[in-house]
Structures are given as C-alpha cells and as structure tokens.
Tab-separated table of C-alpha atoms and ligand atoms in Angstrom:
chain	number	residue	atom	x	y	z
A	27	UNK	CA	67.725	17.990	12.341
A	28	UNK	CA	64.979	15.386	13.072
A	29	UNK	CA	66.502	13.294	10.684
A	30	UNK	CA	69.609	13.276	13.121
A	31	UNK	CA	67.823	12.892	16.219
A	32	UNK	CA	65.936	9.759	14.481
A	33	UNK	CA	69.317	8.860	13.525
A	34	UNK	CA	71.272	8.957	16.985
A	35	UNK	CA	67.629	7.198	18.656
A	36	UNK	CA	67.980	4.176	16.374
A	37	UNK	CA	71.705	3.921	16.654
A	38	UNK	CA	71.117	3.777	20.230
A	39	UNK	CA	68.727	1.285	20.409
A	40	UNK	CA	71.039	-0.816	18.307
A	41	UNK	CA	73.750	-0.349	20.723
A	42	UNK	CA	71.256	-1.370	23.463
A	43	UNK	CA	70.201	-4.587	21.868
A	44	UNK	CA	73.941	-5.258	21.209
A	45	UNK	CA	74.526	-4.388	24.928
A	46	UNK	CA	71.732	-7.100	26.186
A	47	UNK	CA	73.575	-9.870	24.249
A	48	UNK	CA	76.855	-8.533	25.587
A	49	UNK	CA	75.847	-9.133	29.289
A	50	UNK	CA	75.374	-13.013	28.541
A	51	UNK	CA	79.076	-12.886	27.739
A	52	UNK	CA	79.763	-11.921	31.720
A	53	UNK	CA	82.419	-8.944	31.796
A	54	UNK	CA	80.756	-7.626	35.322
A	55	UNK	CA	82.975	-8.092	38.452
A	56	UNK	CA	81.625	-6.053	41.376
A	57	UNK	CA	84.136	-5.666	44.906
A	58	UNK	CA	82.006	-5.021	48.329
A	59	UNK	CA	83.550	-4.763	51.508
A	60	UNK	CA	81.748	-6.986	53.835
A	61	UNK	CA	81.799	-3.426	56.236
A	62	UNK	CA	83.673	-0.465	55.643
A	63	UNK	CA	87.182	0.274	55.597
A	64	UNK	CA	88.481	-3.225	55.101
A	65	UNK	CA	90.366	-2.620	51.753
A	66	UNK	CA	88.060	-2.712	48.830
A	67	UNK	CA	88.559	0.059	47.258
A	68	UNK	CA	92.450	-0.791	46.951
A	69	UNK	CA	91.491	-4.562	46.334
A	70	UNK	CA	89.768	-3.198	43.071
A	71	UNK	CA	92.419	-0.704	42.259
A	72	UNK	CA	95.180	-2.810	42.280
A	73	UNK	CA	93.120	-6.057	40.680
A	74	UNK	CA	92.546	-3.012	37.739
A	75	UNK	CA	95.574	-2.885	37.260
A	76	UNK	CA	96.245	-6.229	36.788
A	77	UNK	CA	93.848	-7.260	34.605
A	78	UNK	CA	94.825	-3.797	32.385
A	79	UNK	CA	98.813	-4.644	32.485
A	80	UNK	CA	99.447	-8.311	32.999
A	81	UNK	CA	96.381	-9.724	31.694
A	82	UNK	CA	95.997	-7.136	29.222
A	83	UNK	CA	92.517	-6.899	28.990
A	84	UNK	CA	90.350	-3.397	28.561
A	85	UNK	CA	89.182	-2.594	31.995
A	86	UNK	CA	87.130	0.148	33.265
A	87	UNK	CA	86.817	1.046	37.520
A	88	UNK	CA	83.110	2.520	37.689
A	89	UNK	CA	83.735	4.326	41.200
A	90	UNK	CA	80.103	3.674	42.778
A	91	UNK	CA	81.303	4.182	46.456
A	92	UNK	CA	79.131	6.109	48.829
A	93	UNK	CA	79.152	8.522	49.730
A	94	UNK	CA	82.772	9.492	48.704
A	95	UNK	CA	84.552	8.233	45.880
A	96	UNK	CA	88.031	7.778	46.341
A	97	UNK	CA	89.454	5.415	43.741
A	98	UNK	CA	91.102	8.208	41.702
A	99	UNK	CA	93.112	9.099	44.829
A	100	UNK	CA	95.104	6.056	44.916
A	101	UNK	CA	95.898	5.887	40.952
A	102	UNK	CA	96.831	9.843	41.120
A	103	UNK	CA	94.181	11.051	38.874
A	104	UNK	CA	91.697	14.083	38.716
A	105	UNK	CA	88.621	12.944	36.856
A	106	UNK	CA	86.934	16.019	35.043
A	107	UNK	CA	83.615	13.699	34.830
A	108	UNK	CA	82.264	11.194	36.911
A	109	UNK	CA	79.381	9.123	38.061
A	110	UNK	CA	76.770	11.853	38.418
A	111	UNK	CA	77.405	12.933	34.672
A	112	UNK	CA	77.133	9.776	33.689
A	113	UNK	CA	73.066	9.379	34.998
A	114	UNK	CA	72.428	13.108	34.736
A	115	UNK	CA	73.432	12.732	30.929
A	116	UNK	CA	71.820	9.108	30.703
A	117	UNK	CA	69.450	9.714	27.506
A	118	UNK	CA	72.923	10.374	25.309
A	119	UNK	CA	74.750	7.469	27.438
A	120	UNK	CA	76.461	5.355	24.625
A	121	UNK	CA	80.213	3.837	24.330
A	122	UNK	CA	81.007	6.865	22.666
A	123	UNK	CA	79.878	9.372	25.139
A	124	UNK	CA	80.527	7.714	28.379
A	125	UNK	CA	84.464	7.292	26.876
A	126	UNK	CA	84.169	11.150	26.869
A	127	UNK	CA	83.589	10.540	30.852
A	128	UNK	CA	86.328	8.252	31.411
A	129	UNK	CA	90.152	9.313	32.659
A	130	UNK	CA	92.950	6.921	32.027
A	131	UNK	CA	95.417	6.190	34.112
A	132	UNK	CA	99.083	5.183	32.597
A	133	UNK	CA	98.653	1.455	32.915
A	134	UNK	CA	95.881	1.485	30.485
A	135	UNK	CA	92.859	1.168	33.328
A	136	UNK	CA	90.237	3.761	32.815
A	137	UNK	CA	88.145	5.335	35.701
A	138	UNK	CA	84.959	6.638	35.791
A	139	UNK	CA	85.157	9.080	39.009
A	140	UNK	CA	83.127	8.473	41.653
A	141	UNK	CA	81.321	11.519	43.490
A	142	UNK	CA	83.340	14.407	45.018
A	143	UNK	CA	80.879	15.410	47.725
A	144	UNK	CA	78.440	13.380	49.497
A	145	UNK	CA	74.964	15.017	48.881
A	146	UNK	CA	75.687	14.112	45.153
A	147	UNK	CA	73.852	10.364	45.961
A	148	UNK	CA	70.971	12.067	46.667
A	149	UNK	CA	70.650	12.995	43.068
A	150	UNK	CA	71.715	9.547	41.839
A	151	UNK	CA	69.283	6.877	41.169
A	152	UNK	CA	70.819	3.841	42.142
A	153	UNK	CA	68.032	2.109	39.572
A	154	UNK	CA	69.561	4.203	36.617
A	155	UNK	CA	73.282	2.912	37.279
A	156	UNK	CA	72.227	-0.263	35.525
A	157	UNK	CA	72.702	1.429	32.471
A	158	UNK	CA	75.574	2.885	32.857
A	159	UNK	CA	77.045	-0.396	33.966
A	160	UNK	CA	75.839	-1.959	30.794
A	161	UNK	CA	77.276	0.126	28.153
A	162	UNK	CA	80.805	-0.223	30.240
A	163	UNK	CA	79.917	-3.357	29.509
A	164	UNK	CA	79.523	-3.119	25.884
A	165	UNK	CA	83.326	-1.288	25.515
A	166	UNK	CA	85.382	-2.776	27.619
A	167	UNK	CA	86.561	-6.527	28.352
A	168	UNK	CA	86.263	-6.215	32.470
A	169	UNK	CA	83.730	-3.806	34.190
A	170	UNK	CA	85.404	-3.451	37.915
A	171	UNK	CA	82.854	-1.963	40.216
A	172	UNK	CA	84.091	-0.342	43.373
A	173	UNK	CA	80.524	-0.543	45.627
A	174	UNK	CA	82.167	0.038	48.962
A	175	UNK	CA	80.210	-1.490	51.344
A	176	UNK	CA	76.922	-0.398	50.426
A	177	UNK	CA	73.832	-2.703	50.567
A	178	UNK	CA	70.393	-2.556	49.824
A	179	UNK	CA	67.910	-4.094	47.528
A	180	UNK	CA	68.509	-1.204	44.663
A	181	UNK	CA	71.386	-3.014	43.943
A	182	UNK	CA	69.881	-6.026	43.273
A	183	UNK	CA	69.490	-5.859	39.798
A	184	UNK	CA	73.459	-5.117	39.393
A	185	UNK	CA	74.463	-7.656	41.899
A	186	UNK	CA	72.776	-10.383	39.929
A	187	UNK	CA	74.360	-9.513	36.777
A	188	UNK	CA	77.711	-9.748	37.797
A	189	UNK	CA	79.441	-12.334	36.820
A	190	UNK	CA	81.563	-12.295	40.082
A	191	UNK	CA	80.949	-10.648	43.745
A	192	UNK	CA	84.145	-10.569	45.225
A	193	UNK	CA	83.413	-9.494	48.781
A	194	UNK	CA	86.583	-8.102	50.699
A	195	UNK	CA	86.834	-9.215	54.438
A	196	UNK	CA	88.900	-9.492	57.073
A	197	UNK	CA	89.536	-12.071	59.218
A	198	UNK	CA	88.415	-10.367	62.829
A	199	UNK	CA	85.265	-10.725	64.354
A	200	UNK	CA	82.904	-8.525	63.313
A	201	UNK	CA	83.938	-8.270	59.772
A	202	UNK	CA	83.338	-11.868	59.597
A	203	UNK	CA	79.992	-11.792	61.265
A	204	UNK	CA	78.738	-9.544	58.335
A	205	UNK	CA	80.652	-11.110	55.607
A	206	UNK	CA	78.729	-14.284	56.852
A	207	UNK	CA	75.111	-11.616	56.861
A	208	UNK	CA	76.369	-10.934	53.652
A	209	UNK	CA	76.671	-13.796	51.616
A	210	UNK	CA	72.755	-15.368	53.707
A	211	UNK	CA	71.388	-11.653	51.867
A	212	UNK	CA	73.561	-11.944	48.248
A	213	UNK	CA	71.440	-15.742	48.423
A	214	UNK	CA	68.416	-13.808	49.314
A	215	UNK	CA	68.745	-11.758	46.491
A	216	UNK	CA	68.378	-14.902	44.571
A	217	UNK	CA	72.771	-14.962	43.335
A	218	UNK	CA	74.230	-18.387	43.017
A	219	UNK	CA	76.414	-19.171	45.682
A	220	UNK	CA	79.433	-19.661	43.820
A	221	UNK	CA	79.430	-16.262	42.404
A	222	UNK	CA	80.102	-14.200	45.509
A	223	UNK	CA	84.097	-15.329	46.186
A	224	UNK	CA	85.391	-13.931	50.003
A	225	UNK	CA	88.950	-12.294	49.667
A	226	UNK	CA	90.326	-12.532	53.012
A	227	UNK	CA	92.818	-9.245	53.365
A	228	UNK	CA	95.382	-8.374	55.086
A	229	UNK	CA	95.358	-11.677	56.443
A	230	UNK	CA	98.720	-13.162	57.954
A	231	UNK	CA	99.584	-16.687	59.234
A	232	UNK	CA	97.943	-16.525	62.348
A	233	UNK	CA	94.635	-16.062	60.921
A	234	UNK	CA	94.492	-19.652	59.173
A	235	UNK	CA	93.091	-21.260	62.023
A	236	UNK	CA	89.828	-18.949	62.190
A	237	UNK	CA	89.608	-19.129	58.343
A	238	UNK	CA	89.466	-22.658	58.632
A	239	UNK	CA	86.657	-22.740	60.920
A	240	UNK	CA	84.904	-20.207	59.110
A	241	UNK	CA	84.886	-22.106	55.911
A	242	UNK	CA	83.537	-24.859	57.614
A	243	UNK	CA	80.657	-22.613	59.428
A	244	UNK	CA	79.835	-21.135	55.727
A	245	UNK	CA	80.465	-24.055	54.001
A	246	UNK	CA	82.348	-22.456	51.352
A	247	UNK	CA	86.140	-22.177	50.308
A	248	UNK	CA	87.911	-18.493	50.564
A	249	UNK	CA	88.741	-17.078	47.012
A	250	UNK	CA	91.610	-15.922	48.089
A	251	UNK	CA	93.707	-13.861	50.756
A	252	UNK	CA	96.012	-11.010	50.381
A	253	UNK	CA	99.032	-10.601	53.305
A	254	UNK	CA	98.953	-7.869	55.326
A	255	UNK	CA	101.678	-4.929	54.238
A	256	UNK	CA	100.793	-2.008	55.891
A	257	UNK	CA	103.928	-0.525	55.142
A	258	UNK	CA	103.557	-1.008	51.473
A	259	UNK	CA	99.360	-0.557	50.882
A	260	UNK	CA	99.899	2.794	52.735
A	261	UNK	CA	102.814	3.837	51.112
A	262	UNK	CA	101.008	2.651	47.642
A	263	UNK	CA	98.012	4.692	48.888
A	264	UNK	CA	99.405	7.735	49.856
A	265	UNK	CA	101.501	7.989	46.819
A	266	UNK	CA	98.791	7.322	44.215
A	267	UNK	CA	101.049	4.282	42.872
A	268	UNK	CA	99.351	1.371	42.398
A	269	UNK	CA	101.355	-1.757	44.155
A	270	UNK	CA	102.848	-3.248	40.951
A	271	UNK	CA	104.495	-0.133	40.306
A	272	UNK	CA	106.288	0.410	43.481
A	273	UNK	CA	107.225	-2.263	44.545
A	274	UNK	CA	107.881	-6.215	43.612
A	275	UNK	CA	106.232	-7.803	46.151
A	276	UNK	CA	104.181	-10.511	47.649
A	277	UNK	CA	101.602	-9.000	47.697
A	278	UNK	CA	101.868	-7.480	43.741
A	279	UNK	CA	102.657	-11.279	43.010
A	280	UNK	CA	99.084	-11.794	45.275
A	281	UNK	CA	97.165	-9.266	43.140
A	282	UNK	CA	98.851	-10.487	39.899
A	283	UNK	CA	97.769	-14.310	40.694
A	284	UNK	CA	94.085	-13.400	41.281
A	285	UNK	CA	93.414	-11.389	38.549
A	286	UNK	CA	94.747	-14.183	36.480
A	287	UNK	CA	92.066	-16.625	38.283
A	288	UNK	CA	89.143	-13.719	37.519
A	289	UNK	CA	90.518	-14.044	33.523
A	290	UNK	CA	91.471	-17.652	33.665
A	291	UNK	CA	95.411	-17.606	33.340
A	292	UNK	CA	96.712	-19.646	35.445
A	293	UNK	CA	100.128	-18.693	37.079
A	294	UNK	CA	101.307	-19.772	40.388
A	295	UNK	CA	103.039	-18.139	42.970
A	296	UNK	CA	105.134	-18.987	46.047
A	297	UNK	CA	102.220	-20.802	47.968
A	298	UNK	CA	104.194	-21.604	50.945
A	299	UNK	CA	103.303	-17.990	52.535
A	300	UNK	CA	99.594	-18.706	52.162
A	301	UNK	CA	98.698	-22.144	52.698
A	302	UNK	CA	94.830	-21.512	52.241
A	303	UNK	CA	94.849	-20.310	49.002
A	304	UNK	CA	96.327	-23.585	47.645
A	305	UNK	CA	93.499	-25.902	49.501
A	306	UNK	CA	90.805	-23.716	49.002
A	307	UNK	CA	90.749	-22.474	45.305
A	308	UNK	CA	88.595	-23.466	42.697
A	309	UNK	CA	88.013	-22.294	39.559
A	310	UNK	CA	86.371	-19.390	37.763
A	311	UNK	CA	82.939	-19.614	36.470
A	312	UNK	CA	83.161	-19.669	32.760
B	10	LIG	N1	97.003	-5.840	52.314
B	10	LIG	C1	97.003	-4.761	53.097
B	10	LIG	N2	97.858	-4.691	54.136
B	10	LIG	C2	97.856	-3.606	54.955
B	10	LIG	N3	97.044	-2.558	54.829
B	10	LIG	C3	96.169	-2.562	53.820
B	10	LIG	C4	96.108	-3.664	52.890
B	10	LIG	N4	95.136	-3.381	51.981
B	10	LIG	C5	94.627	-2.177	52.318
B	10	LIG	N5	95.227	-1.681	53.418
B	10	LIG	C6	94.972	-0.393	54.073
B	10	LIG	O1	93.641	-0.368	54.556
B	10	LIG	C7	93.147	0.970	54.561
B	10	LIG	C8	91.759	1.011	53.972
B	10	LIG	O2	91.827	0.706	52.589
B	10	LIG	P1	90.672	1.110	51.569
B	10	LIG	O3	90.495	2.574	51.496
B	10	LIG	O4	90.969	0.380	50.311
B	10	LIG	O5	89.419	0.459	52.290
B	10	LIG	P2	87.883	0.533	51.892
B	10	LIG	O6	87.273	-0.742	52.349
B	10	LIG	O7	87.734	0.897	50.470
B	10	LIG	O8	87.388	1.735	52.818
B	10	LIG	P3	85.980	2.528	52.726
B	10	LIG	O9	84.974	1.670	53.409
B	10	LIG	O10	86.268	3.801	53.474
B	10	LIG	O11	85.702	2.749	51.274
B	10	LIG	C9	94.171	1.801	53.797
B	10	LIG	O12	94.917	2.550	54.714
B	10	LIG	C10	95.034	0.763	53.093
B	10	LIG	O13	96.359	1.210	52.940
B	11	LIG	MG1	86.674	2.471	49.569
C-alpha cells in the first residue's frame, strides 16, 4: 500500500515537472468580458469549437465564470463534475483524473463545468485554480478559459501565463471605458501589451468610426470584431447549438477566421463586411 502511494506521489511530481516545461510551450488562452454580459462566454464557446473542428486541435473550456457557470448551457451538456471537484480533489489532480472530470461535447471540445450555484466560490480558492489550469495544460493542445468578467489580483498569476487575453467588448460607452481600465490594470499586472487582443462584438458598420478613435486613444489595433446576429447568437444559445452547426454564416465564417489567427492558419474571409479587421490585424505571438 505505501509502496503505491510512493508510487502515485512520484508519478505526480513527474507529471508536474513535465507540466512546468509544458507552460513555456503557451497552450493558455483566457476570454474576459471587459464587463458583464457582453458575449464572452459564447465568444469562447464558439472559438472551442473551432479550434476542436476546423483547426482540429485538443481543446478543453475550463468554465471559471462567477458566480454561475453557464458554458455547458449553450453546447447542451450536463456535466456530472466540475470546477469545485476539480480543487476539492486537487492532491489526486493529474491528466488522468481531471479527464475523469471532463464532459465532451460532439465536436470533440471537452468542458470542465463551471459551478451550479453561486455560494460554491466561496469554497474555491482562486490561488489553487493554477493547478488545475496547468495540468489542462499538460493534456490538451488549447486551454480556453471562460473568466467572465471577473477581476482581481488572485488572478494574476493565471493572467500572466496565458499566452493570450482576449478581452470581449463592445463598442458602447461604458463597455469601452472599462475595456480601456482593463487593459491600464492587465499592464499593471505586469502582461505584455500585445498579449491582451480586444474582440469588438456584436459590432456592425456604424461602429467603425468610434473603433477608430478608440484605437487611436489606446494606441493599439482591435484583434478582431464579430457582427452583430442577434437572431442567430440567440437562437444558437437557446438551442445549445454552437453557431457552426446551425447555421453557415458570417459570423461562423467570423469565429472560424479567428480561431485560425489564435493557431496560426491563415484563411481569409469576405473582408468587405468588416473593414477593421483587415487594417488592424497582426499576427499571433508565437
Ligand atoms: N454576435 C452577437 N450578436 C448578437 N447577439 C450576441 C452576439 N454574441 C452574443 N450575443 C448575445 O449576447 C447575450 C450575452 O451573451 P453571453 O452569455 O455570451 O455573455 P457573457 O458576457 O458571457 O455574459 P455574463 O457576463 O452573464 O457571463 C446572449 O443573449 C447572446 O445571444
Ligand atoms: Mg458568461
């Protein structure tokens, strides 16, 4: 029996130093919502997707919203496990046991469930989710983090990390005045600029005038922008059917583009709809 238990310690600690050289290799992408209820959560969703289908690479959604988790609403799933197991069972955490914790959805994205009621964060230390983060890390090709809009400087350690922030605005006034508090505190935290990209969503024509002032005020280029569809995010939301699978349409095509930027295929896509993505993109940290 102790020969088991010595066993399971050391394999552990193998995985760990395994994990550490992982994170060097950057799989990390965390989405924030510059303020609440701006689209992040279907921003990473349907960027999941992506990256599982068309770029086919092994992504896991860690569902870290607060204080609900919703992610497995909008892929139609009922997670058995979630978050809280996942700290609560932290001295076993390996590949092997949080896969145990995981739920896949049909397009090959797996989900770690976020919490089902809100007193749940009061058990969670946010210090602990590190960990968890970092043997994703060590099993999958993309970690997606779904943060919400959550801020604080617990999640510093995570935040600086990642090998991407993409922060999920819109383009009205106040969510603009805290993406802009946003990105001053992500510098604060000590992040290089270039790592926190702005998605601009449902943005539509009429907002490119604002954007462009913006990007001058911040002195930094939008990531990218996703059109506004009510019609279809709702109807995507309410069904549990991630966009691609719906429907074929811009803003699938939208999703599809970026997540080939965040993996480095390049494919383009009828720019003439969304003039500021053309001017302003640049390239993917490598
Ligand atoms: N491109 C879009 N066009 C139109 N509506 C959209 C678009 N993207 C998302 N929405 C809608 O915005 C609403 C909020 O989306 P979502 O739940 O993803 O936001 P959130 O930022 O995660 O919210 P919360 O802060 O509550 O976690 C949903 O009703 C969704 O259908
Ligand atoms: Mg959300």
């Amino acid at each position: 029996m102790q020969t088991d238990s010595l066993r399971d310690l050391l394999l552990r600690m193998t995985e760990d130093l395994h994990t550490k050289d992982l994170r060097s290799q950057d799989k990390l992408i965390v989405v924030m919502g510059a303020k609440g209820g701006v689209g992040t959560t279907t921003v990473a969703v349907n960027l999941g997707v992506q990256l599982a289908t068309f770029a086919r690479k092994r992504t896991v959604l860690l569902d870290f919203a607060r204080p609900l988790g919703n992610v497995h609403l909008l892929l139609d799933l009922h997670p058995k496990f979630g978050v809280r197991d996942a700290v609560e069972g932290l001295d076993r955490l390996d590949s092997h046991f949080l896969a145990g914790l995981l739920t896949k959805h049909k397009t090959k994205l797996e989900l770690l469930g976020g919490t089902t009621q809100p007193e749940e964060w009061e058990k969670i230390d946010i210090n602990l989710l590190d960990r968890v983060v970092n043997v994703a890390q060590n099993a999958f090709d993309v970690v997606l983090l779904d943060i919400g809009s959550q801020f604080s400087t617990a999640w510093g350690s995570i935040l600086r990390s990642a090998r991407m922030i993409l922060i999920v605005a819109e383009a009205n006034v106040p969510s603009l005045w805290t993406l802009e508090r946003r990105l001053l505190a992500l510098k604060g935290f000590g992040i290089p600029q270039d790592r926190a990209r702005i998605i601009i969503n449902r943005w539509h024509k009429g907002d490119d005038e604002v954007l462009k002032s913006v990007q001058k005020d911040i002195n930094r280029p939008i990531f990218a922008n996703l059109p506004n569809d009510f019609r279809k995010a709702s109807q995507s939301v309410n069904l549990g059917t991630p966009l691609m699978e719906n429907h074929n349409n811009t803003l699938s095509s939208r999703y599809r583009q970026i997540a080939g930027q965040l993996v480095g295929i390049d494919i383009s896509v009828d720019e003439k709809k969304s003039p500021l993505s053309g001017l302003f993109s640049f390239p993917t940290k490598k």
